[in-house]
């Protein structure tokens, strides 16, 4: 293949409709009248994006397949009973799933996993009855299972000296400005409210042929901010091995957003002439495609600025040089699971120091409490099993490109047992050579557990 122009063997024109579901291309196949456009229309109504209707161009680049639309039918969807409708379409999407449409009775209840080779690339394939009410949900469920199994298409691997780029967006009031300041402290050049049209120039190399690490804030206040063009830019960046770009989406619960806007007396960008709650709801609908596309989502509902700094440092610190950063947090089940947790371990089965009057006022950081918990007859076996689980996982996470892992350890009150196990686990990880390690005790200052 020369340049960006594929040879004949690298492109195929297929009879099928392609929809981008959470940014991933799904090819709907079936004869005329099988229900391709009907299912496509329901997926679009649920917030997904059209790529091509009826005819799809499939191109192989770098071992991956991409779907685009023939120019003569771009931005059009044929709706039975209405005719051709003009709909804005994405220019391209990575092909990750084929859906063959069949009658309801012809679909197996417990099908075996299948795949099909297109242009020499294996693509997972399923069969669905398109007119069933659950068909759109089944498409999304199939994608979720595919991603969980590691089968979804990944961006082209970035080179070892690729420039770090963090595109920071999310819900208004969720902390984008704070995130940009933190990234600036981590060595990024931060730019807020960059017009989308200037992004290519900002990402260009300097006179010495280098690219600086950049943190770029984009949200509804931007002059030309628009979802589809931003998704197109992200697709272009994913194909550039000289740039390691990540989309960071800062989210927050609606009630917390309402409280923040009320307390600061700031106006929401979509609530100029409507209630605040309506503006937040409208923005959430608008931003849904970016949330689905995000490489990193951080829920700031209960995060302090220090917590946000810890998470961003784990993901973006320039000193990590590709190593996995690990955070350990102890917590109280009474106050809910840590939202950022990747792995959660419940240690409420261990002996509870609360029932010893001399230990009750102390925390798990006290040697007396640690000795009491570790003297439980089940502690040694549990801790051996825990480290036995983590030992092979950590290098695999690092090999797969995961940059930051949060391990949460919980007990009833978050003061005694979870703190002891978290501290012991941190010591084990240091002994195993984990260089970037952070430990925090979220609820250690709370009331004594019972």
Coordinates of C-alpha atoms in Angstrom, one line a residue:
X1 CA 0.0 0.0 0.0
X2 CA 1.4 3.4 -0.9
X3 CA 0.6 6.4 1.2
X4 CA -3.0 6.6 2.2
X5 CA -4.4 5.2 -1.1
X6 CA -5.4 1.6 -0.8
X7 CA -4.8 -0.9 -3.6
X8 CA -7.6 -2.8 -5.1
X9 CA -7.1 -5.8 -2.8
X10 CA -7.4 -3.6 0.2
X11 CA -11.0 -2.3 -0.5
X12 CA -14.3 -4.0 -1.0
X13 CA -17.8 -2.6 -1.7
X14 CA -20.4 -4.6 0.3
X15 CA -24.1 -4.6 0.4
X16 CA -24.8 -3.5 3.9
X17 CA -25.6 -0.6 6.2
X18 CA -23.0 0.6 8.7
X19 CA -23.9 2.3 12.0
X20 CA -21.2 3.7 14.4
X21 CA -22.3 2.5 17.9
X22 CA -20.2 4.3 20.5
X23 CA -17.8 5.1 17.7
X24 CA -17.4 1.4 16.6
X25 CA -18.6 0.3 13.2
X26 CA -21.4 -2.3 13.0
X27 CA -22.2 -3.7 9.6
X28 CA -25.8 -4.7 9.2
X29 CA -26.3 -7.3 6.4
X30 CA -29.3 -8.8 4.7
X31 CA -31.3 -8.8 1.5
X32 CA -33.5 -5.9 0.5
X33 CA -36.5 -5.7 3.0
X34 CA -34.6 -7.7 5.7
X35 CA -34.8 -4.7 8.0
X36 CA -31.3 -3.1 7.7
X37 CA -32.6 0.5 7.5
X38 CA -35.3 -0.1 10.2
X39 CA -32.7 -1.3 12.7
X40 CA -30.3 1.4 11.7
X41 CA -33.0 4.1 12.2
X42 CA -33.7 2.8 15.7
X43 CA -30.0 2.9 16.6
X44 CA -29.7 6.4 15.2
X45 CA -32.8 7.4 17.2
X46 CA -30.9 6.1 20.3
X47 CA -28.0 8.5 19.6
X48 CA -25.8 6.4 17.4
X49 CA -24.4 7.7 14.0
X50 CA -24.9 6.7 10.4
X51 CA -21.9 5.8 8.4
X52 CA -23.4 4.3 5.2
X53 CA -26.8 3.0 4.1
X54 CA -27.2 0.0 1.8
X55 CA -23.7 0.2 0.3
X56 CA -20.5 0.3 2.4
X57 CA -16.9 0.6 1.4
X58 CA -14.6 -1.6 3.6
X59 CA -10.9 -0.7 3.6
X60 CA -8.0 -2.6 5.2
X61 CA -5.3 -0.4 6.7
X62 CA -2.5 -1.7 8.9
X63 CA -4.4 -4.9 9.8
X64 CA -7.6 -3.2 10.7
X65 CA -10.8 -2.6 8.7
X66 CA -12.6 0.7 8.3
X67 CA -16.0 1.4 6.8
X68 CA -16.9 4.5 4.8
X69 CA -19.7 5.5 2.5
X70 CA -19.6 5.7 -1.3
X71 CA -19.6 9.4 -2.2
X72 CA -22.8 9.2 -4.3
X73 CA -25.0 8.1 -1.4
X74 CA -23.3 9.9 1.5
X75 CA -25.5 11.4 4.2
X76 CA -28.6 9.5 3.0
X77 CA -30.7 6.8 4.7
X78 CA -33.6 5.1 2.9
X79 CA -36.6 4.8 5.2
X80 CA -39.3 2.5 3.9
X81 CA -42.6 4.4 3.5
X82 CA -40.8 7.8 3.6
X83 CA -38.1 7.5 0.9
X84 CA -34.6 9.0 1.2
X85 CA -33.8 11.1 4.3
X86 CA -30.9 13.4 4.6
X87 CA -28.9 12.5 7.8
X88 CA -25.4 13.7 8.8
X89 CA -23.0 10.7 8.6
X90 CA -19.6 10.0 10.1
X91 CA -16.9 9.8 7.3
X92 CA -15.5 6.5 8.7
X93 CA -15.7 4.0 11.5
X94 CA -13.5 1.0 12.5
X95 CA -15.4 -2.2 11.7
X96 CA -15.6 -4.4 14.8
X97 CA -18.9 -6.4 14.3
X98 CA -21.0 -7.9 11.5
X99 CA -24.7 -8.4 12.2
X100 CA -26.5 -10.7 9.8
X101 CA -30.3 -10.1 9.8
X102 CA -32.6 -13.1 10.0
X103 CA -36.2 -14.0 10.9
X104 CA -36.9 -14.4 14.6
X105 CA -37.4 -18.2 14.4
X106 CA -34.1 -18.7 12.5
X107 CA -31.9 -17.2 15.2
X108 CA -30.3 -19.7 17.5
X109 CA -31.0 -19.3 21.2
X110 CA -27.4 -20.2 22.3
X111 CA -25.2 -19.6 19.2
X112 CA -21.6 -20.6 19.0
X113 CA -19.1 -17.7 18.6
X114 CA -18.6 -17.0 14.9
X115 CA -16.3 -14.8 12.8
X116 CA -15.9 -14.0 9.2
X117 CA -12.8 -12.9 7.3
X118 CA -13.0 -9.8 5.2
X119 CA -9.9 -8.7 3.2
X120 CA -8.0 -11.2 5.3
X121 CA -9.1 -9.7 8.7
X122 CA -11.2 -11.7 11.1
X123 CA -14.4 -9.9 12.2
X124 CA -16.9 -11.2 14.8
X125 CA -20.3 -12.0 13.5
X126 CA -23.7 -12.5 15.1
X127 CA -27.3 -13.1 13.8
X128 CA -30.3 -11.0 15.0
X129 CA -34.0 -10.6 14.2
X130 CA -34.0 -6.9 13.3
X131 CA -37.7 -6.2 14.0
X132 CA -37.7 -7.4 17.6
X133 CA -37.9 -4.5 20.1
X134 CA -34.7 -5.6 21.8
X135 CA -32.6 -5.7 18.6
X136 CA -30.8 -2.3 19.2
X137 CA -30.1 -3.3 22.8
X138 CA -28.7 -6.7 21.6
X139 CA -26.3 -4.9 19.2
X140 CA -25.0 -2.8 22.0
X141 CA -24.7 -5.8 24.3
X142 CA -22.8 -7.7 21.7
X143 CA -20.3 -4.8 21.4
X144 CA -19.9 -4.7 25.2
X145 CA -19.1 -8.4 25.3
X146 CA -16.7 -8.0 22.4
X147 CA -14.9 -5.1 24.1
X148 CA -14.7 -7.0 27.4
X149 CA -13.1 -9.9 25.6
X150 CA -10.5 -7.6 24.0
X151 CA -11.9 -8.0 20.5
X152 CA -12.7 -4.4 19.6
X153 CA -10.4 -2.6 17.3
X154 CA -7.6 -0.7 19.0
X155 CA -6.0 2.5 17.7
X156 CA -2.8 2.2 15.8
X157 CA 0.1 1.8 18.2
X158 CA 1.9 5.0 18.9
X159 CA 5.7 5.2 18.6
X160 CA 7.9 5.2 21.6
X161 CA 8.6 8.9 21.2
X162 CA 4.9 9.8 20.4
X163 CA 3.7 13.2 21.6
X164 CA 1.3 13.0 24.5
X165 CA -2.0 14.8 23.8
X166 CA -4.9 14.9 26.3
X167 CA -8.1 16.3 24.9
X168 CA -10.2 17.2 28.0
X169 CA -13.9 17.6 27.7
X170 CA -17.0 16.6 29.6
X171 CA -20.0 18.1 31.5
X172 CA -19.9 21.8 32.3
X173 CA -19.0 22.1 36.0
X174 CA -17.4 18.7 36.2
X175 CA -13.9 20.1 36.7
X176 CA -12.3 20.6 33.3
X177 CA -10.5 23.8 34.3
X178 CA -9.0 22.1 37.3
X179 CA -7.9 19.1 35.2
X180 CA -6.1 21.4 32.8
X181 CA -4.3 23.1 35.6
X182 CA -3.2 19.8 37.0
X183 CA -2.0 18.6 33.6
X184 CA 0.0 21.8 33.3
X185 CA 1.7 21.0 36.6
X186 CA 2.5 17.6 35.1
X187 CA 4.4 19.1 32.3
X188 CA 1.7 19.6 29.6
X189 CA 1.2 22.8 27.7
X190 CA -2.4 23.6 28.5
X191 CA -4.8 25.3 26.1
X192 CA -8.4 25.9 27.0
X193 CA -11.3 26.6 24.6
X194 CA -9.2 25.9 21.5
X195 CA -11.3 26.4 18.3
X196 CA -11.6 23.0 16.7
X197 CA -10.3 24.3 13.4
X198 CA -7.0 25.2 15.0
X199 CA -6.3 21.7 16.3
X200 CA -4.2 20.5 13.4
X201 CA -1.9 23.6 13.6
X202 CA -1.5 23.2 17.4
X203 CA -0.5 19.6 16.9
X204 CA 2.1 20.3 14.3
X205 CA 5.8 19.9 15.1
X206 CA 8.0 22.8 16.1
X207 CA 11.0 24.1 14.3
X208 CA 13.1 21.3 15.8
X209 CA 10.7 18.6 14.6
X210 CA 9.3 18.0 18.1
X211 CA 5.8 17.9 19.5
X212 CA 5.2 19.1 23.0
X213 CA 2.9 17.3 25.4
X214 CA -0.4 19.1 25.1
X215 CA -3.6 19.3 27.2
X216 CA -6.4 20.8 25.2
X217 CA -9.7 21.8 26.8
X218 CA -12.8 21.7 24.6
X219 CA -16.5 22.1 25.6
X220 CA -19.7 23.9 24.6
X221 CA -18.2 27.3 25.1
X222 CA -15.9 26.8 22.1
X223 CA -16.7 28.9 19.1
X224 CA -16.9 26.0 16.7
X225 CA -17.4 23.1 19.1
X226 CA -19.3 20.3 17.5
X227 CA -19.4 16.6 18.3
X228 CA -19.1 15.0 14.8
X229 CA -16.1 17.1 13.7
X230 CA -14.4 16.4 17.0
X231 CA -15.0 12.6 16.5
X232 CA -13.5 12.9 13.0
X233 CA -10.4 14.6 14.4
X234 CA -10.0 11.9 17.0
X235 CA -10.2 9.3 14.2
X236 CA -7.4 11.1 12.4
X237 CA -5.2 11.3 15.5
X238 CA -5.7 7.6 16.1
X239 CA -4.1 6.9 12.8
X240 CA -1.0 9.0 13.5
X241 CA 1.8 6.9 15.2
X242 CA 3.5 10.2 16.1
X243 CA 0.7 11.2 18.5
X244 CA -0.6 9.4 21.6
X245 CA -3.9 11.1 22.0
X246 CA -6.4 10.3 24.7
X247 CA -9.9 11.8 25.1
X248 CA -10.6 12.5 28.8
X249 CA -14.2 12.9 29.7
X250 CA -15.0 14.5 33.1
X251 CA -18.4 13.4 34.3
X252 CA -20.5 14.2 37.4
X253 CA -23.9 13.4 38.8
X254 CA -26.7 15.8 37.8
X255 CA -27.5 16.7 41.4
X256 CA -23.9 17.6 42.2
X257 CA -23.7 19.7 39.0
X258 CA -26.9 21.6 40.0
X259 CA -25.4 22.3 43.4
X260 CA -22.1 23.5 42.0
X261 CA -23.8 25.9 39.6
X262 CA -26.1 27.2 42.3
X263 CA -23.3 27.8 44.8
X264 CA -21.1 29.6 42.3
X265 CA -24.0 31.5 40.7
X266 CA -22.5 30.6 37.3
X267 CA -24.8 30.1 34.4
X268 CA -24.9 26.8 32.5
X269 CA -24.1 27.3 28.8
X270 CA -27.3 25.6 27.8
X271 CA -29.5 27.2 30.5
X272 CA -29.7 30.8 29.3
X273 CA -33.4 30.7 28.8
X274 CA -34.4 27.5 30.5
X275 CA -34.2 25.9 34.0
X276 CA -30.7 24.7 35.1
X277 CA -31.9 21.0 35.2
X278 CA -33.0 21.2 31.6
X279 CA -29.7 22.7 30.5
X280 CA -27.8 19.9 32.2
X281 CA -30.1 17.2 30.7
X282 CA -29.6 18.8 27.2
X283 CA -25.9 18.8 27.5
X284 CA -25.8 15.2 28.7
X285 CA -27.7 14.1 25.6
X286 CA -25.4 16.2 23.4
X287 CA -22.2 14.9 24.9
X288 CA -23.2 11.2 25.0
X289 CA -21.2 10.3 21.8
X290 CA -18.0 11.8 23.4
X291 CA -18.6 9.9 26.7
X292 CA -18.9 6.7 24.7
X293 CA -15.7 7.4 22.8
X294 CA -13.7 8.5 25.8
X295 CA -10.4 6.8 26.5
X296 CA -10.6 7.9 30.2
X297 CA -13.7 8.8 32.1
X298 CA -13.4 10.4 35.6
X299 CA -16.4 10.9 37.7
X300 CA -15.7 13.9 39.9
X301 CA -18.9 13.8 42.0
X302 CA -17.1 13.0 45.2
X303 CA -13.5 13.8 44.2
X304 CA -11.5 16.6 45.8
X305 CA -9.0 18.5 43.7
X306 CA -6.3 16.4 45.4
X307 CA -8.1 13.2 44.4
X308 CA -8.4 14.4 40.8
X309 CA -4.7 15.3 40.8
X310 CA -3.8 11.8 42.0
X311 CA -5.8 10.1 39.2
X312 CA -4.5 12.3 36.4
X313 CA -0.9 12.0 37.7
X314 CA -1.4 8.2 37.5
X315 CA -2.6 8.3 34.0
X316 CA -0.4 11.1 32.5
X317 CA 2.8 11.6 34.5
X318 CA 5.6 12.0 32.0
X319 CA 7.9 10.2 34.5
X320 CA 6.1 6.8 34.2
X321 CA 7.8 5.9 30.9
X322 CA 5.1 3.3 30.1
X323 CA 5.0 1.7 33.6
X324 CA 1.8 0.8 35.3
X325 CA 0.8 3.2 38.2
X326 CA -1.1 1.6 41.0
X327 CA -3.3 3.4 43.6
X328 CA -4.7 1.6 46.6
X329 CA -7.7 3.1 48.5
X330 CA -9.4 1.8 51.6
X331 CA -13.0 2.7 52.1
X332 CA -16.2 2.2 54.1
X333 CA -19.0 0.2 52.5
X334 CA -21.4 2.5 54.4
X335 CA -20.3 5.4 52.2
X336 CA -20.3 3.5 48.9
X337 CA -17.7 2.1 46.5
X338 CA -15.0 4.4 45.2
X339 CA -16.1 5.4 41.8
X340 CA -12.6 5.1 40.3
X341 CA -12.0 1.5 41.5
X342 CA -10.9 -1.1 39.0
X343 CA -10.6 -4.0 41.5
X344 CA -12.6 -4.2 44.8
X345 CA -11.9 -6.5 47.7
X346 CA -14.2 -7.0 50.7
X347 CA -12.4 -7.7 54.0
X348 CA -15.4 -7.6 56.3
X349 CA -14.8 -11.3 57.1
X350 CA -11.7 -10.5 59.1
X351 CA -11.7 -10.1 62.9
X352 CA -13.1 -6.6 63.7
X353 CA -11.0 -4.5 66.1
X354 CA -14.1 -2.4 66.9
X355 CA -15.1 -5.1 69.5
X356 CA -11.8 -4.5 71.4
X357 CA -12.2 -1.4 73.6
X358 CA -8.5 -0.6 73.5
X359 CA -8.4 -0.8 69.8
X360 CA -11.7 0.9 68.9
X361 CA -10.4 4.5 69.0
X362 CA -7.3 3.6 66.9
X363 CA -7.0 3.1 63.1
X364 CA -5.5 0.4 61.0
X365 CA -2.3 2.4 60.8
X366 CA -1.6 1.6 64.5
X367 CA 0.7 -1.4 65.0
X368 CA -1.7 -2.9 67.6
X369 CA -4.6 -2.9 65.2
X370 CA -2.5 -4.3 62.4
X371 CA -1.3 -7.2 64.6
X372 CA -4.8 -8.0 65.7
X373 CA -6.2 -8.1 62.2
X374 CA -3.3 -10.1 60.8
X375 CA -3.6 -12.6 63.7
X376 CA -7.0 -13.7 62.3
X377 CA -6.7 -17.3 61.3
X378 CA -8.0 -16.6 57.8
X379 CA -5.7 -13.6 57.1
X380 CA -2.6 -15.4 55.8
X381 CA -4.5 -17.6 53.3
X382 CA -6.6 -14.6 52.1
X383 CA -3.5 -12.4 51.6
X384 CA -1.6 -15.2 49.8
X385 CA -4.6 -15.6 47.5
X386 CA -4.9 -11.9 46.9
X387 CA -1.2 -11.5 46.0
X388 CA -1.4 -14.7 44.0
X389 CA -4.2 -13.1 41.9
X390 CA -2.5 -9.7 41.5
X391 CA 1.0 -11.1 40.7
X392 CA 0.2 -12.3 37.1
X393 CA -2.4 -9.5 36.5
X394 CA -0.1 -6.5 36.9
X395 CA 2.3 -7.3 34.1
X396 CA -0.6 -8.2 31.8
X397 CA -2.3 -4.9 32.5
X398 CA 1.0 -3.1 31.7
X399 CA 1.5 -5.1 28.5
X400 CA -2.0 -4.2 27.3
X401 CA -1.2 -0.5 27.8
X402 CA -3.2 0.2 30.9
X403 CA -1.5 3.1 32.6
X404 CA -3.3 3.3 35.9
X405 CA -4.9 0.7 38.2
X406 CA -7.0 1.5 41.3
X407 CA -7.4 -1.3 43.9
X408 CA -10.0 -0.6 46.5
X409 CA -10.2 -2.5 49.9
X410 CA -13.4 -2.1 51.9
X411 CA -14.7 -2.9 55.4
X412 CA -17.7 -1.6 57.3
X413 CA -16.4 1.7 58.6
X414 CA -13.2 2.1 56.6
X415 CA -11.0 2.7 59.7
X416 CA -9.5 -0.6 60.7
X417 CA -9.5 -3.8 58.6
X418 CA -9.5 -2.2 55.2
X419 CA -6.7 0.2 56.2
X420 CA -4.6 -2.7 57.5
X421 CA -5.0 -4.7 54.3
X422 CA -4.4 -1.7 52.1
X423 CA -1.1 -0.9 54.0
X424 CA 0.0 -4.5 53.8
X425 CA -0.8 -4.7 50.1
X426 CA 1.1 -1.4 49.4
X427 CA 4.2 -2.9 51.1
X428 CA 3.9 -6.0 49.0
X429 CA 3.6 -4.1 45.8
X430 CA 6.7 -2.0 46.7
X431 CA 8.6 -5.2 47.3
X432 CA 7.5 -6.4 43.9
X433 CA 9.0 -3.4 42.2
X434 CA 6.0 -1.2 41.6
X435 CA 7.6 2.2 41.4
X436 CA 4.6 4.5 41.1
X437 CA 2.3 3.7 44.0
X438 CA -0.2 5.8 45.8
X439 CA -2.2 4.8 48.9
X440 CA -5.0 6.7 50.5
X441 CA -7.6 6.0 53.2
X442 CA -10.9 7.6 52.1
X443 CA -12.9 7.1 55.3
X444 CA -10.3 6.7 58.0
X445 CA -11.5 9.9 59.7
X446 CA -15.1 8.6 60.0
X447 CA -16.9 7.1 63.0
X448 CA -15.7 3.8 64.4
X449 CA -17.0 0.8 62.5
X450 CA -19.5 -1.6 64.0

